Amino acid sequence: MLELDAVTVRFGGLTALSGISFRIAQGEILGLVGPNGAGKTTLFNSISGLVKARGRISFNGREVTSLPLHKRARAGIGRTFQIPQPMHHLTVRENLAVAQVFGAGRYDEKRIDEILAVMELSHKADADAATALALQELKRLEIAKALATEPKLLLLDEVLAGLESNAKRSFMLKLKELHALFGLTIVIVEHDIETISGLCTRAVVLNFGQLIADGTPAEVFNNPAVVESYTGTAHA
Amino acid sequence: MPVTSNASAQAAPAAASQRGRGALIGAGLLALALLPLVAGASPYMLGLLISALILAGLALSWALLGNLGGMVSFGHAAFFGVGAYGSALLAGKLGVPVLLAIPLGGLIATVFSLAMLPALRLSGPYFALAILAYAQIFRILATELDWLTGGAAGLQRYPGLPTVLGFNLADRAGSYVLVLACVVVFALVYMALRRSHVGTALRAIADSEDATRVVGVNATVLKTWMLLLSAFIAGVFGALNAHIIGFLEPDYAFSGIWSVMPIIAAVFGGYRSVLGPIFGAVVIYLFDQVIAKSLIPVGHQILLGIVLAIMVLLAPNGLSGLVARFLPRLAGRGLSNAEKGHA
Amino acid sequence: MTELILQALFSGVLIGSVYALVALGLALAFGAMRIINLAHGELVLLAAYMAYLVESRTGLDPYFAIPLALVVVAAASFVLFLLVDRIKDHRELNSLILTFAIGIILTNAILLVFASDVRTTASPFLQDAVSLGDLFAMRSEIIAFVLSLVLMGALWWWLKSSWYGRAVRAVSSNRGAAKLMGINPTRIETVSFLVAGALASFAGVALYTMSVVQPATGHALTVKAFIITVLAGVGSIPGVFLGAVLLGVTEALTVTLASSALQELAGMVLFLLVLFLMPNGLFGARARRG
């Protein structure tokens, strides 16, 4: 459903992504792996339209390379930010309402309630999003907001970071539940090998802006180049 | 889920009583606004109040652009003047009925504001000064295109407000009611807009543009609508004013006063609320004309400058912010919620 | 005709050099604090009226007002800085409105004290015409031009080589990093406003000797300074000088070829053209998009 063909992003003289090509099939849960600075967030930014990329990005058979941010959201690409970005000064419910009205083009209060319940935010529905939520709640709001736009593809940027192992396991189950419940295709940025192995059917590894491995989690994590790039960061 | 159902059970009557209180406040204010007619205010006083309400409409239009559109304008005189000239020319040269020419004047201001669309992509001060540049350009055009506008000498022969159903809008009481009605209508439009999803999204854009766009909001289009609406409102009040005072010249219609006064009025009253700019305009205008002018005949605006500076420094949310902060009981949940939106 | 155009170009360059001083003051304050000081033109105007005060009261040459102007305008600039520094929320918008309010206060204070009459120097020596080949200028214009060049050179040298200058540049390019380097931004901002005030003092006195001033001039000067920063960006002194000369020449040519009523229009149109067609300014990169 998503095809990347030689996607390249340069910031001034710095090449953040060079010639990234791969495809994601409907219904996949793909892990995006790589050391810090490898270009994972830049890849998300170029897919969601926050940065301009060269090359070709197609979504559901339609080229979106030069489509503006808001149109990609409406086309069905939802994303979260690593540092949660709630819409400030709006309540949690208003955050979802705006996302739904503009992202999905309709207003359905029942569905908002449903998303709030799934993301365990019902009790904070009328709280101010920016000031009254704890970090983990903000992260759940990030996902809830993206879900409210009724995406087909969901890009999750380190949503599991900072959770202790039990919470992480239950959140992984939550993501699988969302995947089934909303019929999603998911790309998730994650560092933890176990999480990727437990959650994803496939993993793609970036390093220094280049794609260095693509395969099942087991294949990828036994790839010598991947092991090297990873042990490199483990020491850093 | 007991927490949720409990909360919503409380919220429903609270919302109802909030709406009831809102209606009560609205009715009270309207009664207060009509008081001068019943009490038989002097023609001089009514004249002052008419001008204050014209300014209130302009301040409302400025605040709408600032609050919902996130744009500071230093050139609202542009829309005010174009609306005034547009309506006066339609009525005077083409014989369009005045009550039709006034909204058309607003539309002409809207059309002229299309020329400002490139400025929308500019940030804060650049946008503010770009609009100032437009206001200057329009003033100079009104002076130079004398075959159309009468040049520096201005326009005088165009009709005033008509008599409708035996009610003479041209006399002071009639004009007062008409201008008041326009202020009320636009305030209601503004309130409805602010409560809508569009208003909610606009509120979000100001502080979190990327987060808002990434869920599908086209920030540019929404801001454009706010610019067009703001221009329309300012144009309508420019047109109303033109037909009430009966003459136009470029230095008057495009005067910097029409750019400066709405800023002072809206900031004083609280530009993030709907009633703030209206109330602020009435207070500021009467203060300027009645008190400041008698204290300091030339240079009385120094007092307005001081008021503006003090408000920005000590109460940047204006009077409405102060009311919400210090009178929580009187204002109730409604205003404290509103203040949350303000911050 | 060619002579008229050459003369307009010449006059434009001369007045442009003074505009450059005004714009550099605006740019300094912007560089340090990221705010547009909408009262900056009024600070220049204040200096011009100090020149008028000294000349009309003592009969001395207006240049003798420079020490007085320096004290008064630097003090005003300092007070302005203290007030702006108090703003914590919505800094960009509120500082814009605050400096705008201070501009209104200064304009009307000047109106109250000095009345609305148009003022200019009474000195025949300064108003004397001097000729350079076929071109003419008032003596005061030549003096102002030389003074501006000297001040711009001094400012350039100061920003380049003094400790303060380096710190100013550090703060204006990256506030957070400058703090980490042990630079106190408030101190740097204070110095920037004082230097902006000093530049405004010289510009105001020069303007009084070569042109006419009235209370409304202050606002017009702020707008001109802002136009110049749009033309040039706020990055470099030569850039600001070129932008200022471009504005001066455009105005002078408009007056010569069309009418003096259109002088202001020319500046505004130039401003909008550059803003829309060359969003990075004439000479480089500037961020002005939201």
Short mmCIF file of N, CA, C and O in Angstrom, two decimals, chain A residues 150-201:
data_model
loop_
_atom_site.label_atom_id
_atom_site.label_comp_id
_atom_site.label_asym_id
_atom_site.label_seq_id
_atom_site.Cartn_x
_atom_site.Cartn_y
_atom_site.Cartn_z
N GLU A 150 -8.91 8.44 11.08
CA GLU A 150 -9.27 7.22 10.37
C GLU A 150 -8.24 6.85 9.32
O GLU A 150 -8.53 6.77 8.13
N PRO A 151 -7.01 6.62 9.81
CA PRO A 151 -5.92 6.34 8.88
C PRO A 151 -5.96 4.90 8.39
O PRO A 151 -6.57 4.05 9.02
N LYS A 152 -5.33 4.69 7.24
CA LYS A 152 -5.12 3.32 6.78
C LYS A 152 -3.72 2.89 7.17
O LYS A 152 -3.46 1.74 7.46
N LEU A 153 -2.81 3.88 7.15
CA LEU A 153 -1.42 3.63 7.53
C LEU A 153 -1.12 4.47 8.77
O LEU A 153 -1.41 5.67 8.82
N LEU A 154 -0.54 3.82 9.77
CA LEU A 154 -0.24 4.55 11.00
C LEU A 154 1.26 4.50 11.26
O LEU A 154 1.84 3.41 11.32
N LEU A 155 1.88 5.66 11.37
CA LEU A 155 3.32 5.73 11.63
C LEU A 155 3.52 6.05 13.11
O LEU A 155 3.10 7.13 13.56
N LEU A 156 4.13 5.16 13.84
CA LEU A 156 4.29 5.36 15.29
C LEU A 156 5.77 5.58 15.61
O LEU A 156 6.60 4.72 15.36
N ASP A 157 6.06 6.75 16.19
CA ASP A 157 7.46 7.10 16.45
C ASP A 157 7.79 6.89 17.93
O ASP A 157 7.45 7.72 18.76
N GLU A 158 8.43 5.78 18.24
CA GLU A 158 8.87 5.46 19.61
C GLU A 158 7.78 5.62 20.65
O GLU A 158 7.97 6.26 21.68
N VAL A 159 6.61 5.03 20.37
CA VAL A 159 5.51 5.17 21.33
C VAL A 159 5.73 4.31 22.57
O VAL A 159 5.08 4.51 23.59
N LEU A 160 6.64 3.34 22.48
CA LEU A 160 6.84 2.43 23.63
C LEU A 160 8.00 2.87 24.52
O LEU A 160 8.25 2.26 25.55
N ALA A 161 8.72 3.89 24.11
CA ALA A 161 9.89 4.31 24.87
C ALA A 161 9.48 4.76 26.26
O ALA A 161 8.43 5.38 26.45
N GLY A 162 10.30 4.41 27.25
CA GLY A 162 10.07 4.89 28.61
C GLY A 162 9.09 4.06 29.40
O GLY A 162 8.78 4.37 30.54
N LEU A 163 8.58 2.96 28.81
CA LEU A 163 7.67 2.09 29.56
C LEU A 163 8.47 0.97 30.20
O LEU A 163 9.41 0.45 29.61
N GLU A 164 8.08 0.58 31.43
CA GLU A 164 8.77 -0.58 32.02
C GLU A 164 8.20 -1.85 31.38
O GLU A 164 7.16 -1.82 30.74
N SER A 165 8.87 -2.98 31.60
CA SER A 165 8.63 -4.12 30.71
C SER A 165 7.20 -4.66 30.75
O SER A 165 6.66 -5.04 29.73
N ASN A 166 6.55 -4.62 31.94
CA ASN A 166 5.16 -5.09 31.97
C ASN A 166 4.24 -4.19 31.15
O ASN A 166 3.43 -4.66 30.37
N ALA A 167 4.41 -2.89 31.38
CA ALA A 167 3.59 -1.92 30.67
C ALA A 167 3.84 -2.04 29.17
O ALA A 167 2.93 -1.90 28.35
N LYS A 168 5.09 -2.29 28.83
CA LYS A 168 5.46 -2.41 27.43
C LYS A 168 4.71 -3.58 26.80
O LYS A 168 4.15 -3.47 25.72
N ARG A 169 4.69 -4.72 27.55
CA ARG A 169 4.02 -5.90 27.01
C ARG A 169 2.53 -5.63 26.81
O ARG A 169 1.96 -5.97 25.79
N SER A 170 1.91 -4.98 27.79
CA SER A 170 0.47 -4.75 27.63
C SER A 170 0.21 -3.72 26.52
O SER A 170 -0.79 -3.79 25.82
N PHE A 171 1.16 -2.80 26.35
CA PHE A 171 0.96 -1.81 25.27
C PHE A 171 1.13 -2.47 23.90
O PHE A 171 0.45 -2.09 22.94
N MET A 172 2.04 -3.45 23.84
CA MET A 172 2.18 -4.18 22.58
C MET A 172 0.87 -4.89 22.22
O MET A 172 0.45 -4.89 21.07
N LEU A 173 0.23 -5.45 23.26
CA LEU A 173 -1.06 -6.10 23.01
C LEU A 173 -2.08 -5.08 22.51
O LEU A 173 -2.87 -5.33 21.61
N LYS A 174 -1.99 -3.89 23.13
CA LYS A 174 -2.89 -2.80 22.73
C LYS A 174 -2.71 -2.46 21.25
O LYS A 174 -3.68 -2.31 20.49
N LEU A 175 -1.44 -2.39 20.83
CA LEU A 175 -1.18 -2.05 19.43
C LEU A 175 -1.73 -3.14 18.50
O LEU A 175 -2.30 -2.85 17.45
N LYS A 176 -1.57 -4.40 18.93
CA LYS A 176 -2.11 -5.49 18.11
C LYS A 176 -3.63 -5.39 18.04
O LYS A 176 -4.24 -5.65 17.00
N GLU A 177 -4.23 -5.00 19.17
CA GLU A 177 -5.69 -4.82 19.21
C GLU A 177 -6.12 -3.73 18.22
O GLU A 177 -7.06 -3.90 17.45
N LEU A 178 -5.40 -2.60 18.25
CA LEU A 178 -5.72 -1.50 17.33
C LEU A 178 -5.59 -1.96 15.89
O LEU A 178 -6.41 -1.64 15.03
N HIS A 179 -4.51 -2.69 15.64
CA HIS A 179 -4.21 -3.17 14.30
C HIS A 179 -5.40 -3.98 13.76
O HIS A 179 -5.84 -3.80 12.62
N ALA A 180 -5.95 -4.85 14.62
CA ALA A 180 -7.07 -5.69 14.20
C ALA A 180 -8.36 -4.88 14.15
O ALA A 180 -9.11 -4.94 13.18
N LEU A 181 -8.58 -4.09 15.22
CA LEU A 181 -9.85 -3.36 15.37
C LEU A 181 -10.08 -2.36 14.23
O LEU A 181 -11.19 -2.24 13.71
N PHE A 182 -9.03 -1.63 13.86
CA PHE A 182 -9.21 -0.58 12.85
C PHE A 182 -8.65 -0.98 11.48
O PHE A 182 -8.58 -0.14 10.59
N GLY A 183 -8.24 -2.23 11.34
CA GLY A 183 -7.72 -2.69 10.05
C GLY A 183 -6.55 -1.88 9.56
O GLY A 183 -6.52 -1.42 8.42
N LEU A 184 -5.57 -1.68 10.44
CA LEU A 184 -4.48 -0.76 10.12
C LEU A 184 -3.27 -1.46 9.50
O LEU A 184 -3.08 -2.67 9.66
N THR A 185 -2.48 -0.66 8.83
CA THR A 185 -1.12 -1.03 8.49
C THR A 185 -0.25 -0.15 9.37
O THR A 185 -0.51 1.05 9.47
N ILE A 186 0.76 -0.74 10.03
CA ILE A 186 1.51 0.05 11.01
C ILE A 186 3.00 0.02 10.70
O ILE A 186 3.55 -1.03 10.34
N VAL A 187 3.63 1.19 10.80
CA VAL A 187 5.09 1.24 10.80
C VAL A 187 5.49 1.80 12.16
O VAL A 187 4.98 2.85 12.57
N ILE A 188 6.37 1.11 12.86
CA ILE A 188 6.71 1.58 14.20
C ILE A 188 8.23 1.71 14.34
O ILE A 188 8.99 0.81 13.96
N VAL A 189 8.65 2.87 14.85
CA VAL A 189 10.07 3.06 15.16
C VAL A 189 10.30 2.55 16.57
O VAL A 189 9.56 2.91 17.49
N GLU A 190 11.25 1.67 16.74
CA GLU A 190 11.47 1.08 18.05
C GLU A 190 12.91 0.57 18.13
O GLU A 190 13.47 0.08 17.16
N HIS A 191 13.51 0.73 19.31
CA HIS A 191 14.90 0.30 19.48
C HIS A 191 14.99 -1.13 20.01
O HIS A 191 15.93 -1.84 19.71
N ASP A 192 13.98 -1.52 20.80
CA ASP A 192 14.09 -2.77 21.52
C ASP A 192 13.87 -3.98 20.60
O ASP A 192 12.81 -4.13 19.99
N ILE A 193 14.87 -4.85 20.52
CA ILE A 193 14.82 -5.99 19.61
C ILE A 193 13.67 -6.94 19.97
O ILE A 193 12.95 -7.41 19.10
N GLU A 194 13.49 -7.15 21.26
CA GLU A 194 12.41 -8.06 21.68
C GLU A 194 11.04 -7.54 21.26
O GLU A 194 10.19 -8.30 20.82
N THR A 195 10.85 -6.25 21.42
CA THR A 195 9.57 -5.65 21.04
C THR A 195 9.31 -5.86 19.56
O THR A 195 8.22 -6.27 19.14
N ILE A 196 10.34 -5.54 18.77
CA ILE A 196 10.19 -5.70 17.32
C ILE A 196 9.86 -7.15 17.00
O ILE A 196 8.94 -7.44 16.22
N SER A 197 10.59 -8.07 17.64
CA SER A 197 10.38 -9.48 17.36
C SER A 197 8.97 -9.91 17.76
O SER A 197 8.32 -10.68 17.07
N GLY A 198 8.49 -9.37 18.87
CA GLY A 198 7.18 -9.77 19.35
C GLY A 198 6.03 -9.14 18.59
O GLY A 198 4.93 -9.67 18.55
N LEU A 199 6.29 -7.98 18.01
CA LEU A 199 5.19 -7.19 17.44
C LEU A 199 5.14 -7.27 15.92
O LEU A 199 4.07 -7.30 15.33
N CYS A 200 6.33 -7.28 15.31
CA CYS A 200 6.35 -7.03 13.87
C CYS A 200 6.52 -8.32 13.08
O CYS A 200 7.13 -9.28 13.53
N THR A 201 6.01 -8.26 11.87
CA THR A 201 6.20 -9.38 10.96
C THR A 201 7.45 -9.15 10.12
O THR A 201 7.98 -10.07 9.51
#
